Amino acid sequence: MGQQEKVATSLAGAVSEEISASLTAVDAELARRYPGDPGTRQPVHTVYVPGDIFTAGTIRSWGDQALKALDEHAPDAASFAAVLGIPEELAAPVYERVRAKLSREPVEDLRIDFEDGYGPRPDAEEDEAAARAARLISEAYENGTAAPYMGIRMKCMEAAVRDRGIRTTDIFLTGLMRAGGLPEGLVLTLPKVTYPEQVTAFVRLLEAFEEAHGLPSGRLGFEIQIETSQSILAADGTAAVARMIDAARGRATGLHYGTFDYSACVGVSAAYQASDHPAADHAKAVMQVAAAGTGVRVADGSTNVLPVGPTHQVHEAWRLHYGLTRRALARAYYQGWDMHPGHLPTRYAAVYTFYREGLEQAAARLAAYVAKAGGDVMDEPATAKALSGYLLRGIDCGALDTAEVARLTGLTRADLDAFASPRRGGLTVTAP
């Protein structure tokens, strides 16, 4: 074993204690501001349906319309793969999983819209629509027809519509409470946020509602929609979006990029407004950096090119949507908006291809890391975290099966959770 080394130190223990004491406040601040990913499922998309259009059958209708589009424009795996450029070996498994998803769970996240998709209405009409939204969502969760996540997008905190947005939020949340309580999958979206003070005001609204109903503090969270240039770069040159996350006081769950409002705000012509425009990339990059480590997730925007009309036109729209979704996934934007039932086939095709084509490599790298087996890539703990997160997202959306991931990695779901999210507790994984 060789000669045993003699260990010597020069500093007294008091030096370490002094340094630790000097960093106590920093340690607490790091833990508060950067708790890491929450370790919960993130939906692959958000669907917006105007408040006057949403019904108890909307989710099933979207799935049926998406299946009908496949039947009409890509009736088998080969034709679908040919349109989108899906590798031959993935054509059948992706197509089968897409159809199964559209039959089982066509929508992962749905927002009943009372903002741009709804517009200005008489107060009595919006009051009734908000109450109706609460009833329908409560019934959906009770009878098992709900999407995993559901909620509303209210009007923003700007002066012209502020009172209306507050009232709609109050009516909706009160309706949920009267119908049995707030569902676990409840999500609220605050649009057109420009100043952190607007986030602070919305936090106060939620605090008041929790106090009125005896709910635990922090029970209500919300997404912040980034739709103005001022939300990215404030007048003083700071990143306003980072200050918005802080202003939410732990309630912010997501940052959603608004493709068309933001594009118009910075002067992009209508023909060039898209989620892959350089202005969009800049905004989302700032959002991504501001949100990193905070537990707040970033969502991409949408395309307004709808897959409707003759087959060649549908195929063109599908290729565009598929390409934009794949591009977003590669940039770590794991969620986006879908505006039409015809977008669902390509949303899930892009997501499933992304996870299935990387399954074996990701599983092998993670298994080698756990077994300390080395290989041609030397991975670190941060990469193991990313690999686990990749596999978990694939499982959650239906792209991958838990059993096949376990077979390839030798790890259980609990093991993957432990690698991916410190919030789920200490790491207990041992080499198989």
Short mmCIF file of C-alpha atoms in Angstrom, two decimals:
data_model
loop_
_atom_site.label_atom_id
_atom_site.label_comp_id
_atom_site.label_asym_id
_atom_site.label_seq_id
_atom_site.Cartn_x
_atom_site.Cartn_y
_atom_site.Cartn_z
CA MET A 1 0.00 0.00 0.00
CA GLY A 2 3.05 2.25 0.32
CA GLN A 3 4.04 4.62 3.07
CA GLN A 4 1.22 6.20 5.04
CA GLU A 5 1.20 9.96 4.57
CA LYS A 6 1.46 12.27 7.53
CA VAL A 7 -1.37 14.79 7.62
CA ALA A 8 -0.61 18.27 8.93
CA THR A 9 -2.56 21.54 9.00
CA SER A 10 -1.59 25.14 9.68
CA LEU A 11 -4.92 26.78 10.48
CA ALA A 12 -6.83 26.64 13.70
CA GLY A 13 -10.39 25.32 13.66
CA ALA A 14 -11.59 28.80 14.53
CA VAL A 15 -10.69 29.97 11.01
CA SER A 16 -13.13 27.51 9.43
CA GLU A 17 -15.79 28.47 11.94
CA GLU A 18 -15.26 32.16 11.22
CA ILE A 19 -15.54 31.63 7.47
CA SER A 20 -18.70 29.54 7.87
CA ALA A 21 -20.25 32.16 10.11
CA SER A 22 -19.48 34.89 7.58
CA LEU A 23 -21.31 32.92 4.87
CA THR A 24 -24.39 31.95 6.88
CA ALA A 25 -26.52 34.63 5.28
CA VAL A 26 -25.29 33.68 1.81
CA ASP A 27 -26.09 30.01 2.45
CA ALA A 28 -29.62 30.94 3.46
CA GLU A 29 -30.03 33.21 0.44
CA LEU A 30 -28.84 30.49 -1.94
CA ALA A 31 -31.27 28.01 -0.44
CA ARG A 32 -34.15 30.49 -0.72
CA ARG A 33 -33.51 31.76 -4.22
CA TYR A 34 -32.19 28.60 -5.86
CA PRO A 35 -33.96 25.55 -4.42
CA GLY A 36 -33.60 23.62 -7.69
CA ASP A 37 -36.20 21.87 -9.81
CA PRO A 38 -39.37 20.97 -7.89
CA GLY A 39 -39.19 17.38 -9.13
CA THR A 40 -42.78 17.41 -10.37
CA ARG A 41 -44.08 16.57 -13.81
CA GLN A 42 -43.81 19.34 -16.39
CA PRO A 43 -46.43 19.22 -19.15
CA VAL A 44 -45.09 19.22 -22.69
CA HIS A 45 -47.54 21.90 -23.79
CA THR A 46 -50.26 24.31 -22.75
CA VAL A 47 -53.52 24.56 -24.68
CA TYR A 48 -55.52 27.80 -24.54
CA VAL A 49 -59.30 27.71 -25.04
CA PRO A 50 -61.44 30.91 -24.80
CA GLY A 51 -63.69 31.07 -21.76
CA ASP A 52 -66.88 31.15 -23.82
CA ILE A 53 -65.90 28.11 -25.90
CA PHE A 54 -64.65 25.67 -23.28
CA THR A 55 -67.08 22.86 -22.44
CA ALA A 56 -66.98 19.59 -20.54
CA GLY A 57 -66.18 17.85 -23.82
CA THR A 58 -63.39 20.14 -25.05
CA ILE A 59 -60.45 17.93 -24.11
CA ARG A 60 -61.96 14.82 -25.67
CA SER A 61 -62.95 16.85 -28.72
CA TRP A 62 -59.36 18.03 -29.22
CA GLY A 63 -58.16 14.43 -29.08
CA ASP A 64 -60.80 13.25 -31.53
CA GLN A 65 -60.04 16.08 -33.96
CA ALA A 66 -56.34 15.28 -33.79
CA LEU A 67 -56.99 11.60 -34.49
CA LYS A 68 -59.23 12.55 -37.39
CA ALA A 69 -56.44 14.69 -38.84
CA LEU A 70 -54.08 11.74 -38.67
CA ASP A 71 -56.64 9.46 -40.32
CA GLU A 72 -57.12 11.93 -43.13
CA HIS A 73 -53.60 13.22 -43.73
CA ALA A 74 -51.23 10.50 -42.38
CA PRO A 75 -53.17 7.25 -41.91
CA ASP A 76 -50.17 5.07 -41.11
CA ALA A 77 -46.71 5.24 -39.55
CA ALA A 78 -44.83 5.33 -42.83
CA SER A 79 -46.74 8.29 -44.26
CA PHE A 80 -46.49 10.25 -41.00
CA ALA A 81 -42.76 9.59 -40.74
CA ALA A 82 -42.24 10.60 -44.36
CA VAL A 83 -43.91 13.98 -43.78
CA LEU A 84 -41.85 14.78 -40.68
CA GLY A 85 -38.58 13.03 -41.45
CA ILE A 86 -38.82 10.62 -38.51
CA PRO A 87 -36.16 7.87 -38.76
CA GLU A 88 -37.52 4.60 -40.13
CA GLU A 89 -36.72 2.61 -36.99
CA LEU A 90 -38.78 5.06 -34.89
CA ALA A 91 -41.70 5.49 -37.28
CA ALA A 92 -43.92 2.74 -35.91
CA PRO A 93 -43.26 3.19 -32.16
CA VAL A 94 -43.70 6.97 -32.40
CA TYR A 95 -46.88 6.77 -34.47
CA GLU A 96 -48.41 4.14 -32.18
CA ARG A 97 -47.59 6.15 -29.08
CA VAL A 98 -48.97 9.36 -30.60
CA ARG A 99 -52.29 7.69 -31.40
CA ALA A 100 -52.43 6.10 -27.95
CA LYS A 101 -51.72 9.46 -26.31
CA LEU A 102 -54.44 11.20 -28.31
CA SER A 103 -56.89 8.53 -27.21
CA ARG A 104 -55.83 8.43 -23.56
CA GLU A 105 -54.63 11.94 -22.63
CA PRO A 106 -54.75 14.35 -25.57
CA VAL A 107 -54.11 17.48 -23.49
CA GLU A 108 -51.60 17.70 -20.64
CA ASP A 109 -52.20 21.30 -19.61
CA LEU A 110 -55.21 23.48 -20.42
CA ARG A 111 -55.86 27.13 -19.72
CA ILE A 112 -59.34 28.60 -20.00
CA ASP A 113 -58.57 32.00 -21.43
CA PHE A 114 -60.13 35.26 -20.25
CA GLU A 115 -57.48 37.46 -21.86
CA ASP A 116 -56.67 37.87 -25.58
CA GLY A 117 -58.58 34.77 -26.62
CA TYR A 118 -61.67 36.03 -24.81
CA GLY A 119 -61.47 39.80 -25.11
CA PRO A 120 -63.60 42.51 -23.48
CA ARG A 121 -67.12 41.43 -22.55
CA PRO A 122 -69.92 42.83 -20.39
CA ASP A 123 -69.12 42.22 -16.73
CA ALA A 124 -72.12 39.99 -16.19
CA GLU A 125 -71.07 37.79 -19.10
CA GLU A 126 -67.50 37.34 -17.86
CA ASP A 127 -68.73 36.79 -14.31
CA GLU A 128 -70.88 33.91 -15.50
CA ALA A 129 -68.11 32.47 -17.69
CA ALA A 130 -65.64 32.52 -14.78
CA ALA A 131 -68.11 30.76 -12.49
CA ARG A 132 -68.82 28.25 -15.22
CA ALA A 133 -65.10 27.59 -15.70
CA ALA A 134 -64.75 26.79 -12.00
CA ARG A 135 -67.69 24.38 -12.12
CA LEU A 136 -66.47 22.59 -15.24
CA ILE A 137 -62.93 22.18 -13.92
CA SER A 138 -64.17 20.88 -10.58
CA GLU A 139 -66.45 18.40 -12.33
CA ALA A 140 -63.64 17.29 -14.65
CA TYR A 141 -61.31 16.48 -11.77
CA GLU A 142 -64.13 14.72 -9.95
CA ASN A 143 -65.16 12.49 -12.87
CA GLY A 144 -61.67 11.81 -14.19
CA THR A 145 -61.89 13.73 -17.48
CA ALA A 146 -59.53 16.57 -16.49
CA ALA A 147 -56.12 17.22 -17.99
CA PRO A 148 -53.30 16.74 -15.46
CA TYR A 149 -53.07 20.54 -15.21
CA MET A 150 -55.90 23.05 -15.68
CA GLY A 151 -56.65 26.63 -14.79
CA ILE A 152 -57.31 30.08 -16.21
CA ARG A 153 -55.46 32.98 -17.76
CA MET A 154 -57.01 36.12 -16.36
CA LYS A 155 -56.63 39.66 -17.65
CA CYS A 156 -53.43 41.41 -16.69
CA MET A 157 -52.57 43.94 -13.99
CA GLU A 158 -52.57 46.96 -16.30
CA ALA A 159 -54.90 49.76 -15.22
CA ALA A 160 -57.50 49.37 -17.96
CA VAL A 161 -58.34 45.74 -17.12
CA ARG A 162 -56.95 45.29 -13.60
CA ASP A 163 -60.25 45.27 -11.73
CA ARG A 164 -61.74 42.86 -14.25
CA GLY A 165 -58.80 40.48 -13.91
CA ILE A 166 -58.99 40.56 -10.11
CA ARG A 167 -62.73 39.90 -10.14
CA THR A 168 -62.47 37.00 -12.60
CA THR A 169 -59.72 35.42 -10.51
CA ASP A 170 -61.81 35.81 -7.36
CA ILE A 171 -64.95 34.34 -8.94
CA PHE A 172 -63.03 31.41 -10.39
CA LEU A 173 -61.16 30.52 -7.20
CA THR A 174 -64.24 31.03 -5.04
CA GLY A 175 -66.19 28.72 -7.33
CA LEU A 176 -63.53 26.03 -6.94
CA MET A 177 -63.63 26.35 -3.16
CA ARG A 178 -67.41 26.10 -3.09
CA ALA A 179 -67.26 23.04 -5.33
CA GLY A 180 -64.96 21.16 -2.99
CA GLY A 181 -61.57 22.88 -2.94
CA LEU A 182 -58.61 23.67 -5.13
CA PRO A 183 -57.51 20.75 -7.34
CA GLU A 184 -53.88 19.65 -7.19
CA GLY A 185 -53.39 20.41 -10.89
CA LEU A 186 -54.60 24.02 -10.64
CA VAL A 187 -52.52 26.55 -12.60
CA LEU A 188 -53.03 30.31 -12.94
CA THR A 189 -51.40 32.40 -15.69
CA LEU A 190 -50.77 36.13 -15.28
CA PRO A 191 -50.30 37.72 -18.73
CA LYS A 192 -48.53 40.84 -20.00
CA VAL A 193 -46.35 41.40 -16.96
CA THR A 194 -44.10 44.43 -17.46
CA TYR A 195 -43.04 45.50 -13.97
CA PRO A 196 -42.15 43.40 -10.90
CA GLU A 197 -44.65 45.47 -8.95
CA GLN A 198 -47.44 43.85 -10.98
CA VAL A 199 -46.23 40.47 -9.75
CA THR A 200 -46.18 41.80 -6.19
CA ALA A 201 -49.78 42.98 -6.62
CA PHE A 202 -50.89 39.55 -7.85
CA VAL A 203 -49.14 37.90 -4.91
CA ARG A 204 -51.12 40.18 -2.60
CA LEU A 205 -54.34 39.10 -4.31
CA LEU A 206 -53.52 35.43 -3.76
CA GLU A 207 -52.49 36.07 -0.17
CA ALA A 208 -55.83 37.76 0.50
CA PHE A 209 -57.72 34.83 -1.00
CA GLU A 210 -55.76 32.31 1.09
CA GLU A 211 -56.44 34.34 4.22
CA ALA A 212 -60.15 34.57 3.41
CA HIS A 213 -60.44 30.78 3.08
CA GLY A 214 -57.95 29.64 5.70
CA LEU A 215 -55.63 28.12 3.09
CA PRO A 216 -51.95 27.52 3.79
CA SER A 217 -49.75 30.43 2.79
CA GLY A 218 -48.27 29.77 -0.63
CA ARG A 219 -50.94 27.29 -1.72
CA LEU A 220 -51.64 29.33 -4.85
CA GLY A 221 -48.88 29.64 -7.42
CA PHE A 222 -48.90 31.14 -10.90
CA GLU A 223 -47.09 31.46 -14.20
CA ILE A 224 -45.71 34.77 -15.44
CA GLN A 225 -46.23 35.48 -19.11
CA ILE A 226 -43.36 37.34 -20.78
CA GLU A 227 -44.84 39.41 -23.60
CA THR A 228 -43.12 42.80 -23.45
CA SER A 229 -39.54 43.94 -23.96
CA GLN A 230 -39.64 45.70 -20.60
CA SER A 231 -40.06 42.36 -18.86
CA ILE A 232 -36.68 41.28 -20.25
CA LEU A 233 -34.72 44.53 -19.97
CA ALA A 234 -35.91 47.15 -17.51
CA ALA A 235 -35.41 50.89 -17.94
CA ASP A 236 -32.38 50.79 -15.61
CA GLY A 237 -30.72 48.06 -17.70
CA THR A 238 -31.38 45.19 -15.29
CA ALA A 239 -33.07 41.91 -16.19
CA ALA A 240 -36.62 42.62 -15.05
CA VAL A 241 -37.65 38.96 -15.37
CA ALA A 242 -35.22 38.00 -12.59
CA ARG A 243 -36.78 40.63 -10.34
CA MET A 244 -40.23 39.27 -11.22
CA ILE A 245 -39.27 35.80 -10.01
CA ASP A 246 -38.10 37.34 -6.74
CA ALA A 247 -41.25 39.45 -6.46
CA ALA A 248 -43.36 36.28 -6.67
CA ARG A 249 -41.95 35.19 -3.30
CA GLY A 250 -41.78 31.52 -4.17
CA ARG A 251 -45.15 31.38 -5.94
CA ALA A 252 -43.88 31.56 -9.53
CA THR A 253 -44.04 28.19 -11.26
CA GLY A 254 -43.26 29.13 -14.84
CA LEU A 255 -42.22 31.79 -17.34
CA HIS A 256 -44.19 31.57 -20.58
CA TYR A 257 -42.92 33.31 -23.68
CA GLY A 258 -45.62 35.13 -25.67
CA THR A 259 -44.49 34.86 -29.28
CA PHE A 260 -46.69 37.43 -30.96
CA ASP A 261 -47.09 40.11 -28.30
CA TYR A 262 -43.34 40.12 -27.65
CA SER A 263 -42.48 40.14 -31.36
CA ALA A 264 -44.82 43.07 -31.99
CA CYS A 265 -43.41 44.89 -28.97
CA VAL A 266 -39.88 44.87 -30.41
CA GLY A 267 -41.09 45.75 -33.92
CA VAL A 268 -40.88 42.41 -35.74
CA SER A 269 -43.08 42.46 -38.87
CA ALA A 270 -46.05 40.12 -38.80
CA ALA A 271 -44.63 37.83 -41.50
CA TYR A 272 -41.53 37.16 -39.37
CA GLN A 273 -43.11 36.74 -35.95
CA ALA A 274 -42.10 33.24 -34.87
CA SER A 275 -40.57 31.41 -31.94
CA ASP A 276 -37.28 30.93 -33.81
CA HIS A 277 -36.75 34.63 -34.59
CA PRO A 278 -33.51 36.03 -33.08
CA ALA A 279 -35.55 38.38 -30.89
CA ALA A 280 -37.41 35.38 -29.49
CA ASP A 281 -34.18 33.49 -28.90
CA HIS A 282 -32.73 36.42 -26.98
CA ALA A 283 -35.79 36.79 -24.76
CA LYS A 284 -35.97 33.10 -23.97
CA ALA A 285 -32.25 32.91 -23.25
CA VAL A 286 -32.61 35.68 -20.68
CA MET A 287 -35.66 33.95 -19.20
CA GLN A 288 -33.75 30.66 -19.03
CA VAL A 289 -30.77 32.14 -17.22
CA ALA A 290 -32.98 34.09 -14.81
CA ALA A 291 -34.99 30.98 -13.95
CA ALA A 292 -32.07 28.54 -13.68
CA GLY A 293 -31.97 26.90 -10.28
CA THR A 294 -35.05 28.73 -9.00
CA GLY A 295 -37.55 25.92 -9.67
CA VAL A 296 -39.35 28.18 -12.17
CA ARG A 297 -39.73 26.51 -15.55
CA VAL A 298 -39.51 28.20 -18.95
CA ALA A 299 -42.08 27.52 -21.68
CA ASP A 300 -41.77 28.36 -25.36
CA GLY A 301 -44.49 30.15 -27.31
CA SER A 302 -46.63 28.97 -30.21
CA THR A 303 -47.00 29.04 -33.97
CA ASN A 304 -50.06 30.64 -35.53
CA VAL A 305 -49.77 28.52 -38.69
CA LEU A 306 -52.66 26.10 -38.37
CA PRO A 307 -52.68 22.60 -39.94
CA VAL A 308 -55.95 22.99 -41.80
CA GLY A 309 -57.06 22.75 -45.42
CA PRO A 310 -55.86 20.32 -48.11
CA THR A 311 -53.33 17.62 -47.24
CA HIS A 312 -50.31 19.40 -48.72
CA GLN A 313 -51.12 22.48 -46.63
CA VAL A 314 -51.57 20.41 -43.46
CA HIS A 315 -48.26 18.68 -44.11
CA GLU A 316 -46.48 22.02 -44.46
CA ALA A 317 -47.92 23.25 -41.17
CA TRP A 318 -47.04 19.96 -39.50
CA ARG A 319 -43.43 20.16 -40.66
CA LEU A 320 -43.16 23.72 -39.35
CA HIS A 321 -44.62 22.85 -35.96
CA TYR A 322 -42.57 19.67 -35.64
CA GLY A 323 -39.38 21.53 -36.47
CA LEU A 324 -40.07 24.34 -34.03
CA THR A 325 -40.87 21.86 -31.26
CA ARG A 326 -37.71 19.85 -31.89
CA ARG A 327 -35.69 23.06 -31.93
CA ALA A 328 -37.16 24.12 -28.59
CA LEU A 329 -36.46 20.73 -27.00
CA ALA A 330 -32.82 20.89 -28.02
CA ARG A 331 -32.63 24.30 -26.32
CA ALA A 332 -34.15 22.91 -23.10
CA TYR A 333 -37.59 24.48 -23.53
CA TYR A 334 -39.60 21.39 -22.66
CA GLN A 335 -43.01 23.02 -22.84
CA GLY A 336 -44.75 25.16 -25.48
CA TRP A 337 -48.17 26.40 -26.53
CA ASP A 338 -50.51 24.60 -28.89
CA MET A 339 -53.26 26.64 -30.52
CA HIS A 340 -55.22 24.04 -32.49
CA PRO A 341 -56.14 20.31 -32.22
CA GLY A 342 -54.16 19.72 -35.41
CA HIS A 343 -50.97 20.68 -33.55
CA LEU A 344 -51.29 17.76 -31.14
CA PRO A 345 -50.01 15.01 -33.51
CA THR A 346 -46.81 16.91 -34.26
CA ARG A 347 -46.35 18.06 -30.65
CA TYR A 348 -46.30 14.46 -29.45
CA ALA A 349 -44.41 13.18 -32.50
CA ALA A 350 -41.61 15.70 -31.88
CA VAL A 351 -41.50 15.00 -28.16
CA TYR A 352 -41.59 11.23 -28.55
CA THR A 353 -38.94 11.18 -31.27
CA PHE A 354 -36.72 13.41 -29.12
CA TYR A 355 -36.84 11.03 -26.16
CA ARG A 356 -36.87 7.73 -28.01
CA GLU A 357 -33.92 8.51 -30.27
CA GLY A 358 -31.78 9.37 -27.24
CA LEU A 359 -33.03 6.64 -24.91
CA GLU A 360 -30.31 4.04 -25.31
CA GLN A 361 -27.41 6.49 -25.18
CA ALA A 362 -28.80 8.33 -22.13
CA ALA A 363 -29.56 5.08 -20.32
CA ALA A 364 -26.11 3.66 -21.07
CA ARG A 365 -24.34 6.81 -19.86
CA LEU A 366 -26.34 6.90 -16.65
CA ALA A 367 -25.81 3.19 -15.98
CA ALA A 368 -22.07 3.60 -16.56
CA TYR A 369 -21.98 6.58 -14.21
CA VAL A 370 -23.74 4.65 -11.45
CA ALA A 371 -21.51 1.61 -11.94
CA LYS A 372 -18.36 3.79 -12.23
CA ALA A 373 -17.70 1.91 -15.44
CA GLY A 374 -16.14 4.75 -17.39
CA GLY A 375 -16.49 4.55 -21.16
CA ASP A 376 -15.83 7.07 -23.90
CA VAL A 377 -17.55 9.90 -22.00
CA MET A 378 -16.55 10.97 -18.48
CA ASP A 379 -19.78 12.22 -16.88
CA GLU A 380 -20.08 14.28 -13.72
CA PRO A 381 -22.88 14.46 -11.14
CA ALA A 382 -24.47 17.40 -12.98
CA THR A 383 -24.64 15.33 -16.16
CA ALA A 384 -26.13 12.40 -14.26
CA LYS A 385 -28.80 14.80 -13.05
CA ALA A 386 -29.49 15.91 -16.63
CA LEU A 387 -29.61 12.31 -17.88
CA SER A 388 -32.09 11.34 -15.18
CA GLY A 389 -34.23 14.39 -15.91
CA TYR A 390 -34.27 13.49 -19.58
CA LEU A 391 -35.46 9.96 -18.87
CA LEU A 392 -38.06 11.12 -16.34
CA ARG A 393 -39.54 13.66 -18.73
CA GLY A 394 -39.76 10.94 -21.36
CA ILE A 395 -41.59 8.65 -18.95
CA ASP A 396 -43.98 11.36 -17.74
CA CYS A 397 -45.19 12.29 -21.23
CA GLY A 398 -45.55 8.71 -22.48
CA ALA A 399 -42.55 8.63 -24.79
CA LEU A 400 -40.81 6.02 -22.65
CA ASP A 401 -41.96 3.20 -20.40
CA THR A 402 -40.72 2.86 -16.83
CA ALA A 403 -39.95 -0.81 -17.43
CA GLU A 404 -37.74 -0.22 -20.45
CA VAL A 405 -35.82 2.53 -18.68
CA ALA A 406 -35.32 0.25 -15.66
CA ARG A 407 -34.11 -2.56 -17.93
CA LEU A 408 -31.56 -0.32 -19.64
CA THR A 409 -30.31 1.53 -16.55
CA GLY A 410 -30.87 -0.89 -13.69
CA LEU A 411 -32.52 2.00 -11.82
CA THR A 412 -35.99 2.42 -10.38
CA ARG A 413 -38.18 5.49 -10.73
CA ALA A 414 -37.20 6.45 -7.19
CA ASP A 415 -33.52 6.22 -8.15
CA LEU A 416 -34.06 8.51 -11.14
CA ASP A 417 -35.97 10.98 -8.97
CA ALA A 418 -33.12 11.04 -6.46
CA PHE A 419 -30.57 11.86 -9.17
CA ALA A 420 -32.76 14.44 -10.89
CA SER A 421 -34.11 16.48 -8.00
CA PRO A 422 -32.48 17.16 -4.62
CA ARG A 423 -35.91 18.24 -3.32
CA ARG A 424 -36.97 14.59 -3.26
CA GLY A 425 -34.52 13.76 -0.54
CA GLY A 426 -31.02 12.37 -0.17
CA LEU A 427 -29.46 10.27 -2.86
CA THR A 428 -29.55 6.59 -1.97
CA VAL A 429 -28.57 5.05 -5.27
CA THR A 430 -25.96 2.32 -5.06
CA ALA A 431 -24.14 0.55 -7.87
CA PRO A 432 -26.17 -2.39 -9.19
#
